[in-house]
PDB file of C-alpha atoms in Angstrom:
ATOM      1  CA  MET A   1     -74.472  23.119-156.496  1.00 47.00           C
ATOM      2  CA  ALA A   2     -75.131  20.167-154.255  1.00 48.00           C
ATOM      3  CA  GLN A   3     -72.999  18.031-156.462  1.00 51.00           C
ATOM      4  CA  ALA A   4     -70.215  20.524-156.452  1.00 50.00           C
ATOM      5  CA  THR A   5     -70.177  20.751-152.611  1.00 48.00           C
ATOM      6  CA  SER A   6     -70.338  16.940-152.143  1.00 52.00           C
ATOM      7  CA  LEU A   7     -67.151  16.309-154.258  1.00 50.00           C
ATOM      8  CA  PRO A   8     -64.772  18.141-151.844  1.00 53.00           C
ATOM      9  CA  ASP A   9     -66.411  16.380-148.869  1.00 55.00           C
ATOM     10  CA  LYS A  10     -65.863  13.038-150.436  1.00 53.00           C
ATOM     11  CA  LYS A  11     -62.284  13.945-151.367  1.00 52.00           C
ATOM     12  CA  ALA A  12     -61.432  15.101-147.919  1.00 50.00           C
ATOM     13  CA  ARG A  13     -63.045  11.910-146.448  1.00 51.00           C
ATOM     14  CA  TYR A  14     -60.701   9.668-148.468  1.00 48.00           C
ATOM     15  CA  SER A  15     -57.632  11.762-148.139  1.00 48.00           C
ATOM     16  CA  ALA A  16     -57.368  11.481-144.417  1.00 53.00           C
ATOM     17  CA  ASP A  17     -54.609   9.022-144.669  1.00 56.00           C
ATOM     18  CA  ALA A  18     -51.438   9.025-146.558  1.00 59.00           C
ATOM     19  CA  ALA A  19     -52.606   6.598-149.288  1.00 62.00           C
ATOM     20  CA  GLY A  20     -55.922   8.345-149.701  1.00 66.00           C
ATOM     21  CA  LEU A  21     -57.912   5.085-149.121  1.00 68.00           C
ATOM     22  CA  GLY A  22     -60.132   6.222-146.311  1.00 74.00           C
ATOM     23  CA  THR A  23     -60.971   4.007-143.381  1.00 79.00           C
ATOM     24  CA  PRO A  24     -63.500   1.754-145.039  1.00 81.00           C
ATOM     25  CA  ARG A  25     -61.235   0.889-148.004  1.00 81.00           C
ATOM     26  CA  ALA A  26     -58.105   0.642-145.793  1.00 78.00           C
ATOM     27  CA  ALA A  27     -60.061  -1.892-143.522  1.00 83.00           C
ATOM     28  CA  ALA A  28     -61.196  -3.912-146.455  1.00 86.00           C
ATOM     29  CA  PHE A  29     -57.570  -3.913-147.829  1.00 85.00           C
ATOM     30  CA  ILE A  30     -55.983  -5.186-144.680  1.00 87.00           C
ATOM     31  CA  ALA A  31     -58.823  -7.574-143.670  1.00 90.00           C
ATOM     32  CA  PRO A  32     -57.446 -10.719-145.354  1.00 92.00           C
ATOM     33  CA  ALA A  33     -54.102 -10.153-143.661  1.00 92.00           C
ATOM     34  CA  MET A  34     -55.831  -9.612-140.421  1.00 93.00           C
ATOM     35  CA  ALA A  35     -57.959 -12.744-140.863  1.00 93.00           C
ATOM     36  CA  LEU A  36     -54.747 -14.843-141.425  1.00 94.00           C
ATOM     37  CA  ILE A  37     -53.055 -13.293-138.311  1.00 92.00           C
ATOM     38  CA  ALA A  38     -56.129 -14.147-136.143  1.00 92.00           C
ATOM     39  CA  VAL A  39     -56.490 -17.729-137.409  1.00 92.00           C
ATOM     40  CA  PHE A  40     -52.857 -18.801-137.369  1.00 91.00           C
ATOM     41  CA  LEU A  41     -51.466 -16.478-134.486  1.00 89.00           C
ATOM     42  CA  VAL A  42     -54.172 -15.067-132.071  1.00 91.00           C
ATOM     43  CA  PHE A  43     -56.384 -18.079-131.904  1.00 93.00           C
ATOM     44  CA  PRO A  44     -53.584 -20.631-131.281  1.00 90.00           C
ATOM     45  CA  ALA A  45     -52.090 -18.298-128.694  1.00 89.00           C
ATOM     46  CA  LEU A  46     -55.454 -18.007-126.869  1.00 92.00           C
ATOM     47  CA  TRP A  47     -55.866 -21.744-127.153  1.00 93.00           C
ATOM     48  CA  VAL A  48     -52.525 -22.416-125.516  1.00 92.00           C
ATOM     49  CA  ILE A  49     -53.372 -20.167-122.755  1.00 92.00           C
ATOM     50  CA  TYR A  50     -56.623 -21.973-122.166  1.00 93.00           C
ATOM     51  CA  LEU A  51     -54.848 -25.428-122.213  1.00 92.00           C
ATOM     52  CA  GLY A  52     -52.331 -24.122-119.595  1.00 93.00           C
ATOM     53  CA  LEU A  53     -55.385 -23.755-117.212  1.00 94.00           C
ATOM     54  CA  THR A  54     -56.387 -27.377-117.623  1.00 93.00           C
ATOM     55  CA  ASN A  55     -55.001 -30.724-116.956  1.00 92.00           C
ATOM     56  CA  TYR A  56     -55.261 -31.831-120.570  1.00 92.00           C
ATOM     57  CA  ARG A  57     -53.039 -34.870-121.636  1.00 90.00           C
ATOM     58  CA  LEU A  58     -52.508 -36.807-124.829  1.00 84.00           C
ATOM     59  CA  THR A  59     -53.993 -40.013-123.436  1.00 84.00           C
ATOM     60  CA  GLY A  60     -56.245 -41.067-120.580  1.00 82.00           C
ATOM     61  CA  LEU A  61     -59.186 -39.645-119.037  1.00 81.00           C
ATOM     62  CA  ALA A  62     -57.763 -36.225-119.014  1.00 78.00           C
ATOM     63  CA  ALA A  63     -57.649 -36.318-122.866  1.00 80.00           C
ATOM     64  CA  ALA A  64     -61.305 -36.968-123.207  1.00 82.00           C
ATOM     65  CA  GLU A  65     -62.641 -34.779-120.273  1.00 84.00           C
ATOM     66  CA  PRO A  66     -59.995 -32.215-119.281  1.00 87.00           C
ATOM     67  CA  GLN A  67     -60.639 -30.398-116.162  1.00 90.00           C
ATOM     68  CA  PHE A  68     -59.945 -26.786-115.219  1.00 92.00           C
ATOM     69  CA  VAL A  69     -57.086 -26.597-112.743  1.00 91.00           C
ATOM     70  CA  GLY A  70     -56.413 -22.836-112.588  1.00 90.00           C
ATOM     71  CA  LEU A  71     -52.844 -21.711-112.148  1.00 93.00           C
ATOM     72  CA  ASP A  72     -51.661 -25.013-110.950  1.00 94.00           C
ATOM     73  CA  ASN A  73     -49.550 -25.797-114.108  1.00 93.00           C
ATOM     74  CA  PHE A  74     -47.965 -22.310-113.923  1.00 94.00           C
ATOM     75  CA  VAL A  75     -47.089 -22.876-110.143  1.00 94.00           C
ATOM     76  CA  LYS A  76     -45.680 -26.347-111.127  1.00 93.00           C
ATOM     77  CA  ALA A  77     -43.671 -24.868-113.879  1.00 92.00           C
ATOM     78  CA  ILE A  78     -42.146 -22.105-111.806  1.00 92.00           C
ATOM     79  CA  SER A  79     -41.251 -24.633-108.921  1.00 93.00           C
ATOM     80  CA  ASP A  80     -39.819 -27.289-111.484  1.00 92.00           C
ATOM     81  CA  ASP A  81     -36.053 -27.557-111.569  1.00 93.00           C
ATOM     82  CA  GLY A  82     -36.273 -28.735-115.004  1.00 92.00           C
ATOM     83  CA  PHE A  83     -37.877 -25.422-116.195  1.00 94.00           C
ATOM     84  CA  TRP A  84     -35.314 -23.433-114.507  1.00 95.00           C
ATOM     85  CA  ASN A  85     -32.488 -25.537-115.983  1.00 95.00           C
ATOM     86  CA  SER A  86     -33.853 -25.065-119.367  1.00 95.00           C
ATOM     87  CA  ALA A  87     -34.232 -21.329-118.859  1.00 95.00           C
ATOM     88  CA  TRP A  88     -30.720 -20.936-117.711  1.00 96.00           C
ATOM     89  CA  LEU A  89     -29.567 -23.024-120.831  1.00 96.00           C
ATOM     90  CA  THR A  90     -31.642 -20.890-123.060  1.00 95.00           C
ATOM     91  CA  VAL A  91     -30.138 -17.685-121.597  1.00 95.00           C
ATOM     92  CA  GLN A  92     -26.621 -19.227-122.455  1.00 95.00           C
ATOM     93  CA  PHE A  93     -27.956 -20.192-125.969  1.00 96.00           C
ATOM     94  CA  VAL A  94     -29.207 -16.662-126.688  1.00 95.00           C
ATOM     95  CA  LEU A  95     -26.202 -14.818-125.236  1.00 94.00           C
ATOM     96  CA  GLY A  96     -23.617 -17.161-126.810  1.00 94.00           C
ATOM     97  CA  SER A  97     -25.130 -17.741-130.266  1.00 94.00           C
ATOM     98  CA  ALA A  98     -27.194 -14.637-130.884  1.00 92.00           C
ATOM     99  CA  VAL A  99     -26.016 -11.613-128.848  1.00 90.00           C
ATOM    100  CA  ILE A 100     -22.387 -12.550-129.093  1.00 91.00           C
ATOM    101  CA  GLY A 101     -21.960 -14.999-131.908  1.00 91.00           C
ATOM    102  CA  GLN A 102     -24.268 -13.748-134.678  1.00 93.00           C
ATOM    103  CA  VAL A 103     -23.898  -9.967-133.834  1.00 91.00           C
ATOM    104  CA  VAL A 104     -20.073 -10.087-133.550  1.00 91.00           C
ATOM    105  CA  LEU A 105     -19.489 -12.396-136.583  1.00 92.00           C
ATOM    106  CA  GLY A 106     -22.066 -10.863-138.703  1.00 91.00           C
ATOM    107  CA  PHE A 107     -20.750  -7.203-138.218  1.00 92.00           C
ATOM    108  CA  THR A 108     -17.219  -8.387-138.589  1.00 91.00           C
ATOM    109  CA  ILE A 109     -17.808  -9.935-141.942  1.00 90.00           C
ATOM    110  CA  ALA A 110     -19.783  -6.970-143.122  1.00 89.00           C
ATOM    111  CA  TRP A 111     -17.196  -4.629-141.891  1.00 88.00           C
ATOM    112  CA  LEU A 112     -14.309  -6.463-143.674  1.00 87.00           C
ATOM    113  CA  LEU A 113     -16.185  -6.800-146.977  1.00 86.00           C
ATOM    114  CA  ARG A 114     -17.517  -3.141-146.951  1.00 81.00           C
ATOM    115  CA  ASP A 115     -15.123  -1.830-149.568  1.00 77.00           C
ATOM    116  CA  ARG A 116     -14.436  -5.188-151.186  1.00 78.00           C
ATOM    117  CA  ARG A 117     -15.085  -5.741-154.932  1.00 78.00           C
ATOM    118  CA  GLY A 118     -14.805  -8.888-157.111  1.00 76.00           C
ATOM    119  CA  PRO A 119     -15.234 -12.524-156.703  1.00 83.00           C
ATOM    120  CA  LEU A 120     -13.952 -12.840-153.092  1.00 80.00           C
ATOM    121  CA  LYS A 121     -16.911 -10.881-151.730  1.00 80.00           C
ATOM    122  CA  ARG A 122     -19.436 -12.844-153.676  1.00 85.00           C
ATOM    123  CA  VAL A 123     -17.922 -16.158-152.639  1.00 86.00           C
ATOM    124  CA  VAL A 124     -17.900 -15.155-148.941  1.00 84.00           C
ATOM    125  CA  GLU A 125     -21.302 -13.812-149.070  1.00 83.00           C
ATOM    126  CA  GLY A 126     -22.692 -16.807-150.945  1.00 86.00           C
ATOM    127  CA  LEU A 127     -21.127 -19.326-148.474  1.00 85.00           C
ATOM    128  CA  VAL A 128     -22.566 -17.447-145.435  1.00 86.00           C
ATOM    129  CA  ILE A 129     -26.002 -17.185-147.119  1.00 87.00           C
ATOM    130  CA  LEU A 130     -26.009 -20.835-148.134  1.00 86.00           C
ATOM    131  CA  ALA A 131     -25.588 -21.819-144.476  1.00 84.00           C
ATOM    132  CA  TRP A 132     -28.706 -19.735-143.649  1.00 85.00           C
ATOM    133  CA  ILE A 133     -31.086 -20.998-146.340  1.00 86.00           C
ATOM    134  CA  LEU A 134     -30.324 -24.461-146.182  1.00 86.00           C
ATOM    135  CA  PRO A 135     -33.115 -26.481-144.332  1.00 88.00           C
ATOM    136  CA  GLY A 136     -32.508 -26.972-140.602  1.00 85.00           C
ATOM    137  CA  ALA A 137     -32.563 -30.901-140.879  1.00 86.00           C
ATOM    138  CA  VAL A 138     -29.900 -30.916-143.653  1.00 89.00           C
ATOM    139  CA  VAL A 139     -27.790 -28.524-141.759  1.00 88.00           C
ATOM    140  CA  SER A 140     -28.197 -30.616-138.586  1.00 90.00           C
ATOM    141  CA  PHE A 141     -27.130 -33.828-140.515  1.00 90.00           C
ATOM    142  CA  LEU A 142     -23.960 -32.081-141.744  1.00 90.00           C
ATOM    143  CA  TRP A 143     -23.025 -30.958-138.239  1.00 91.00           C
ATOM    144  CA  ILE A 144     -23.690 -34.360-136.804  1.00 90.00           C
ATOM    145  CA  ALA A 145     -21.350 -35.711-139.447  1.00 90.00           C
ATOM    146  CA  LEU A 146     -18.787 -33.121-138.646  1.00 91.00           C
ATOM    147  CA  LEU A 147     -18.965 -33.777-134.893  1.00 91.00           C
ATOM    148  CA  ASP A 148     -19.275 -37.464-134.898  1.00 89.00           C
ATOM    149  CA  ARG A 149     -17.194 -39.435-132.372  1.00 87.00           C
ATOM    150  CA  ASP A 150     -15.954 -42.025-134.637  1.00 84.00           C
ATOM    151  CA  GLY A 151     -15.861 -40.943-138.260  1.00 81.00           C
ATOM    152  CA  GLY A 152     -16.333 -37.188-137.658  1.00 85.00           C
ATOM    153  CA  THR A 153     -14.440 -34.571-140.046  1.00 88.00           C
ATOM    154  CA  LEU A 154     -13.461 -32.387-137.101  1.00 89.00           C
ATOM    155  CA  ASN A 155     -11.927 -35.168-135.033  1.00 89.00           C
ATOM    156  CA  ALA A 156     -10.049 -36.280-138.192  1.00 88.00           C
ATOM    157  CA  LEU A 157      -8.768 -32.772-138.686  1.00 88.00           C
ATOM    158  CA  LEU A 158      -7.685 -32.299-135.137  1.00 87.00           C
ATOM    159  CA  GLY A 159      -6.371 -35.736-134.655  1.00 85.00           C
ATOM    160  CA  LEU A 160      -8.794 -36.489-131.732  1.00 84.00           C
ATOM    161  CA  PRO A 161     -10.211 -39.844-132.463  1.00 84.00           C
ATOM    162  CA  GLY A 162     -13.143 -40.825-130.266  1.00 84.00           C
ATOM    163  CA  PHE A 163     -13.847 -37.404-128.888  1.00 88.00           C
ATOM    164  CA  ALA A 164     -17.529 -36.886-128.370  1.00 89.00           C
ATOM    165  CA  TRP A 165     -18.315 -33.213-128.952  1.00 91.00           C
ATOM    166  CA  LEU A 166     -22.111 -33.583-128.641  1.00 91.00           C
ATOM    167  CA  LEU A 167     -21.838 -35.574-125.509  1.00 90.00           C
ATOM    168  CA  ASP A 168     -19.151 -33.853-123.717  1.00 91.00           C
ATOM    169  CA  HIS A 169     -19.850 -30.230-124.852  1.00 92.00           C
ATOM    170  CA  PRO A 170     -23.305 -30.191-126.004  1.00 93.00           C
ATOM    171  CA  MET A 171     -24.072 -26.364-125.206  1.00 95.00           C
ATOM    172  CA  LEU A 172     -20.938 -25.264-127.047  1.00 94.00           C
ATOM    173  CA  SER A 173     -21.797 -27.504-129.997  1.00 93.00           C
ATOM    174  CA  ILE A 174     -25.266 -25.963-130.421  1.00 94.00           C
ATOM    175  CA  ILE A 175     -23.995 -22.372-129.816  1.00 95.00           C
ATOM    176  CA  VAL A 176     -21.299 -22.696-132.520  1.00 94.00           C
ATOM    177  CA  PHE A 177     -23.932 -24.411-134.862  1.00 93.00           C
ATOM    178  CA  ASN A 178     -26.431 -21.711-134.425  1.00 93.00           C
ATOM    179  CA  THR A 179     -23.969 -18.870-134.763  1.00 93.00           C
ATOM    180  CA  TRP A 180     -22.646 -20.541-138.170  1.00 91.00           C
ATOM    181  CA  ARG A 181     -26.083 -21.042-139.286  1.00 90.00           C
ATOM    182  CA  GLY A 182     -27.672 -17.492-138.377  1.00 89.00           C
ATOM    183  CA  THR A 183     -24.860 -15.178-139.123  1.00 91.00           C
ATOM    184  CA  ALA A 184     -26.149 -14.343-142.690  1.00 89.00           C
ATOM    185  CA  PHE A 185     -28.983 -12.275-141.469  1.00 90.00           C
ATOM    186  CA  SER A 186     -26.809 -10.112-139.303  1.00 91.00           C
ATOM    187  CA  MET A 187     -24.111  -9.845-142.148  1.00 90.00           C
ATOM    188  CA  MET A 188     -26.777  -8.619-144.673  1.00 90.00           C
ATOM    189  CA  LEU A 189     -28.441  -6.151-142.241  1.00 91.00           C
ATOM    190  CA  TYR A 190     -25.218  -4.720-141.069  1.00 91.00           C
ATOM    191  CA  GLY A 191     -23.980  -4.526-144.722  1.00 88.00           C
ATOM    192  CA  ALA A 192     -26.753  -2.458-145.729  1.00 87.00           C
ATOM    193  CA  ALA A 193     -26.426  -0.281-142.593  1.00 89.00           C
ATOM    194  CA  LEU A 194     -22.660   0.432-143.208  1.00 88.00           C
ATOM    195  CA  GLY A 195     -23.478   1.525-146.702  1.00 84.00           C
ATOM    196  CA  ASN A 196     -25.513   4.512-145.203  1.00 84.00           C
ATOM    197  CA  VAL A 197     -22.541   5.737-143.172  1.00 85.00           C
ATOM    198  CA  PRO A 198     -21.265   8.840-144.835  1.00 83.00           C
ATOM    199  CA  PRO A 199     -17.812   8.162-146.181  1.00 82.00           C
ATOM    200  CA  SER A 200     -16.847  11.840-145.355  1.00 84.00           C
ATOM    201  CA  HIS A 201     -17.478  11.287-141.722  1.00 84.00           C
ATOM    202  CA  LEU A 202     -15.010   8.481-141.660  1.00 80.00           C
ATOM    203  CA  GLU A 203     -12.582  10.387-143.623  1.00 82.00           C
ATOM    204  CA  SER A 204     -12.816  13.334-141.242  1.00 85.00           C
ATOM    205  CA  ALA A 205     -12.218  11.016-138.320  1.00 83.00           C
ATOM    206  CA  ARG A 206      -9.112   9.477-139.944  1.00 83.00           C
ATOM    207  CA  LEU A 207      -7.686  12.949-140.736  1.00 84.00           C
ATOM    208  CA  ALA A 208      -8.339  13.804-137.092  1.00 83.00           C
ATOM    209  CA  GLY A 209      -6.108  10.981-136.140  1.00 81.00           C
ATOM    210  CA  ALA A 210      -8.922   8.533-134.886  1.00 80.00           C
ATOM    211  CA  SER A 211      -7.855   4.985-134.745  1.00 81.00           C
ATOM    212  CA  GLY A 212     -10.080   2.159-136.265  1.00 76.00           C
ATOM    213  CA  LEU A 213     -11.728   1.403-132.855  1.00 83.00           C
ATOM    214  CA  GLN A 214     -12.432   5.241-132.290  1.00 85.00           C
ATOM    215  CA  GLN A 215     -14.026   5.445-135.749  1.00 82.00           C
ATOM    216  CA  LEU A 216     -16.216   2.341-134.982  1.00 83.00           C
ATOM    217  CA  ARG A 217     -17.205   3.932-131.446  1.00 84.00           C
ATOM    218  CA  ASP A 218     -17.673   7.504-132.452  1.00 85.00           C
ATOM    219  CA  VAL A 219     -18.802   7.505-136.166  1.00 86.00           C
ATOM    220  CA  VAL A 220     -20.080   4.041-137.232  1.00 87.00           C
ATOM    221  CA  PHE A 221     -21.907   2.708-134.216  1.00 88.00           C
ATOM    222  CA  PRO A 222     -23.991   5.962-133.599  1.00 86.00           C
ATOM    223  CA  HIS A 223     -25.095   5.781-137.294  1.00 87.00           C
ATOM    224  CA  ILE A 224     -26.228   2.173-137.119  1.00 88.00           C
ATOM    225  CA  ARG A 225     -27.475   2.152-133.575  1.00 87.00           C
ATOM    226  CA  GLY A 226     -31.074   1.540-134.704  1.00 87.00           C
ATOM    227  CA  HIS A 227     -29.920  -1.371-136.983  1.00 89.00           C
ATOM    228  CA  ILE A 228     -28.022  -2.937-134.135  1.00 89.00           C
ATOM    229  CA  LEU A 229     -30.992  -2.790-131.843  1.00 88.00           C
ATOM    230  CA  THR A 230     -33.332  -4.165-134.492  1.00 89.00           C
ATOM    231  CA  ASN A 231     -30.971  -6.948-135.406  1.00 91.00           C
ATOM    232  CA  LEU A 232     -30.527  -7.902-131.626  1.00 90.00           C
ATOM    233  CA  LEU A 233     -34.347  -7.910-131.129  1.00 90.00           C
ATOM    234  CA  LEU A 234     -35.001 -10.253-134.114  1.00 91.00           C
ATOM    235  CA  ILE A 235     -32.219 -12.801-133.542  1.00 93.00           C
ATOM    236  CA  SER A 236     -32.738 -12.831-129.767  1.00 92.00           C
ATOM    237  CA  LEU A 237     -36.386 -13.851-130.287  1.00 91.00           C
ATOM    238  CA  TRP A 238     -35.699 -16.298-133.037  1.00 92.00           C
ATOM    239  CA  THR A 239     -32.914 -18.004-131.051  1.00 93.00           C
ATOM    240  CA  PHE A 240     -34.985 -17.991-127.794  1.00 93.00           C
ATOM    241  CA  ASN A 241     -37.673 -19.971-129.582  1.00 92.00           C
ATOM    242  CA  ASP A 242     -35.303 -22.087-131.836  1.00 92.00           C
ATOM    243  CA  PHE A 243     -36.176 -25.869-131.895  1.00 92.00           C
ATOM    244  CA  THR A 244     -33.282 -26.780-134.154  1.00 91.00           C
ATOM    245  CA  PRO A 245     -30.941 -27.887-131.203  1.00 91.00           C
ATOM    246  CA  PHE A 246     -33.396 -30.829-130.772  1.00 93.00           C
ATOM    247  CA  LEU A 247     -32.083 -32.292-134.105  1.00 91.00           C
ATOM    248  CA  LEU A 248     -28.414 -32.336-132.826  1.00 92.00           C
ATOM    249  CA  THR A 249     -28.718 -33.346-129.176  1.00 92.00           C
ATOM    250  CA  ALA A 250     -32.388 -33.897-128.368  1.00 90.00           C
ATOM    251  CA  GLY A 251     -31.878 -31.948-125.266  1.00 90.00           C
ATOM    252  CA  GLY A 252     -29.277 -34.384-123.916  1.00 86.00           C
ATOM    253  CA  PRO A 253     -27.159 -35.719-122.425  1.00 89.00           C
ATOM    254  CA  ASP A 254     -29.073 -35.681-119.179  1.00 90.00           C
ATOM    255  CA  HIS A 255     -30.890 -32.361-120.061  1.00 90.00           C
ATOM    256  CA  LYS A 256     -27.550 -30.451-120.560  1.00 92.00           C
ATOM    257  CA  SER A 257     -28.671 -28.921-123.772  1.00 94.00           C
ATOM    258  CA  GLU A 258     -32.538 -29.002-123.225  1.00 95.00           C
ATOM    259  CA  VAL A 259     -33.471 -25.288-124.133  1.00 95.00           C
ATOM    260  CA  LEU A 260     -36.905 -24.079-123.388  1.00 94.00           C
ATOM    261  CA  ALA A 261     -38.288 -24.915-126.878  1.00 94.00           C
ATOM    262  CA  VAL A 262     -37.016 -28.528-126.501  1.00 95.00           C
ATOM    263  CA  HIS A 263     -38.182 -28.746-122.910  1.00 95.00           C
ATOM    264  CA  VAL A 264     -41.863 -27.825-124.033  1.00 94.00           C
ATOM    265  CA  TYR A 265     -41.656 -30.619-126.696  1.00 94.00           C
ATOM    266  CA  ASN A 266     -40.334 -33.230-124.109  1.00 93.00           C
ATOM    267  CA  VAL A 267     -42.976 -32.265-121.609  1.00 92.00           C
ATOM    268  CA  ALA A 268     -45.935 -31.783-123.859  1.00 91.00           C
ATOM    269  CA  LEU A 269     -45.500 -34.379-126.631  1.00 88.00           C
ATOM    270  CA  LYS A 270     -43.113 -37.017-125.219  1.00 89.00           C
ATOM    271  CA  GLY A 271     -44.448 -36.754-121.611  1.00 88.00           C
ATOM    272  CA  GLY A 272     -48.138 -36.243-122.647  1.00 90.00           C
ATOM    273  CA  GLU A 273     -48.828 -33.368-120.420  1.00 91.00           C
ATOM    274  CA  LEU A 274     -50.250 -30.895-122.930  1.00 91.00           C
ATOM    275  CA  GLY A 275     -51.643 -28.679-120.167  1.00 93.00           C
ATOM    276  CA  PHE A 276     -48.307 -28.365-118.413  1.00 93.00           C
ATOM    277  CA  GLY A 277     -46.536 -27.891-121.657  1.00 93.00           C
ATOM    278  CA  ALA A 278     -49.054 -25.215-122.709  1.00 94.00           C
ATOM    279  CA  ALA A 279     -48.445 -23.340-119.308  1.00 94.00           C
ATOM    280  CA  VAL A 280     -44.646 -23.402-120.033  1.00 94.00           C
ATOM    281  CA  SER A 281     -45.309 -22.028-123.523  1.00 93.00           C
ATOM    282  CA  THR A 282     -47.290 -19.306-122.137  1.00 94.00           C
ATOM    283  CA  ILE A 283     -44.451 -18.345-119.730  1.00 94.00           C
ATOM    284  CA  ILE A 284     -42.186 -18.312-122.715  1.00 93.00           C
ATOM    285  CA  LEU A 285     -44.618 -16.112-124.576  1.00 91.00           C
ATOM    286  CA  LEU A 286     -44.499 -13.630-121.619  1.00 92.00           C
ATOM    287  CA  ILE A 287     -40.694 -13.648-121.525  1.00 92.00           C
ATOM    288  CA  ASN A 288     -40.675 -12.774-125.334  1.00 91.00           C
ATOM    289  CA  LEU A 289     -42.935  -9.837-124.733  1.00 91.00           C
ATOM    290  CA  VAL A 290     -40.696  -8.522-121.997  1.00 92.00           C
ATOM    291  CA  VAL A 291     -37.626  -8.904-124.260  1.00 89.00           C
ATOM    292  CA  ALA A 292     -39.410  -7.285-127.210  1.00 88.00           C
ATOM    293  CA  ILE A 293     -40.690  -4.348-125.049  1.00 90.00           C
ATOM    294  CA  PHE A 294     -37.151  -3.866-123.623  1.00 88.00           C
ATOM    295  CA  TYR A 295     -35.597  -3.568-127.112  1.00 86.00           C
ATOM    296  CA  LEU A 296     -38.393  -1.405-128.411  1.00 84.00           C
ATOM    297  CA  ARG A 297     -37.827   0.955-125.531  1.00 86.00           C
ATOM    298  CA  LEU A 298     -34.217   1.213-126.391  1.00 82.00           C
ATOM    299  CA  LEU A 299     -35.074   1.792-130.037  1.00 79.00           C
ATOM    300  CA  ARG A 300     -37.270   4.739-129.082  1.00 80.00           C
ATOM    301  CA  ARG A 301     -34.794   6.345-126.876  1.00 74.00           C
ATOM    302  CA  LYS A 302     -32.980   9.247-128.315  1.00 53.00           C
ATOM    303  CA  SER A 303     -29.243   8.959-128.729  1.00 48.00           C
TER     304      SER A 303
END
């Protein structure tokens, strides 16, 4: 009798969750992943916050015996014109290449290819994805060759010998570069989302006399609203922290393309001020959290 009553209790204990693992087994199952997150994400983040509270440097006495300086580095960062210049350039970079560039171009390609069949669709998708999977160093070299002042391919095609794109229009260059490179993710996500839009709804809208723009506004966008916000969240954070522009312009000329990720590198590693660079990195982390919370609140809000 005792054995018969213990079996249901044990079964109930391990069926409390959907997988039926129970708390001890579930904890053991995710423990390796949580350990990796702690080692490679949580600990570095806490270490950076700590460094931001010190005057730690790469060389000199402050490298051997760093001193606790409290919030001095954060006050210095907020009052630094270079930080605000980089912050404004980062806003331009995110809005231009992520929010406008990748979202619009990715959706446009997905919409135009939604009903396509045959080799044309596979070729276009393959070219877009190829730009995404190529290593950043390789892509940067290709774009430097394209935009080179003397022997660049773009100047040869446009008949503009000697035009320095990376020097005269550095922000435009890295915005177009990042849009071209990152569009594949948006295209694939929107392609999957458009496949879930019921064709009968679009057909009903067409029979009712709705134009193409009205179909997008009243039928397509409400169905893929969650996908749009998820895509915006991911590509905004990726672009905000992207270091690849350094490979094209190194933040120049005269800090005209020094986005925040490049600014941290120049301050912390080239300038040797690790404590100050860590403080700027912590501010960037806080900005990322605010952006993420904003998008998540939009995702949870009912249509």
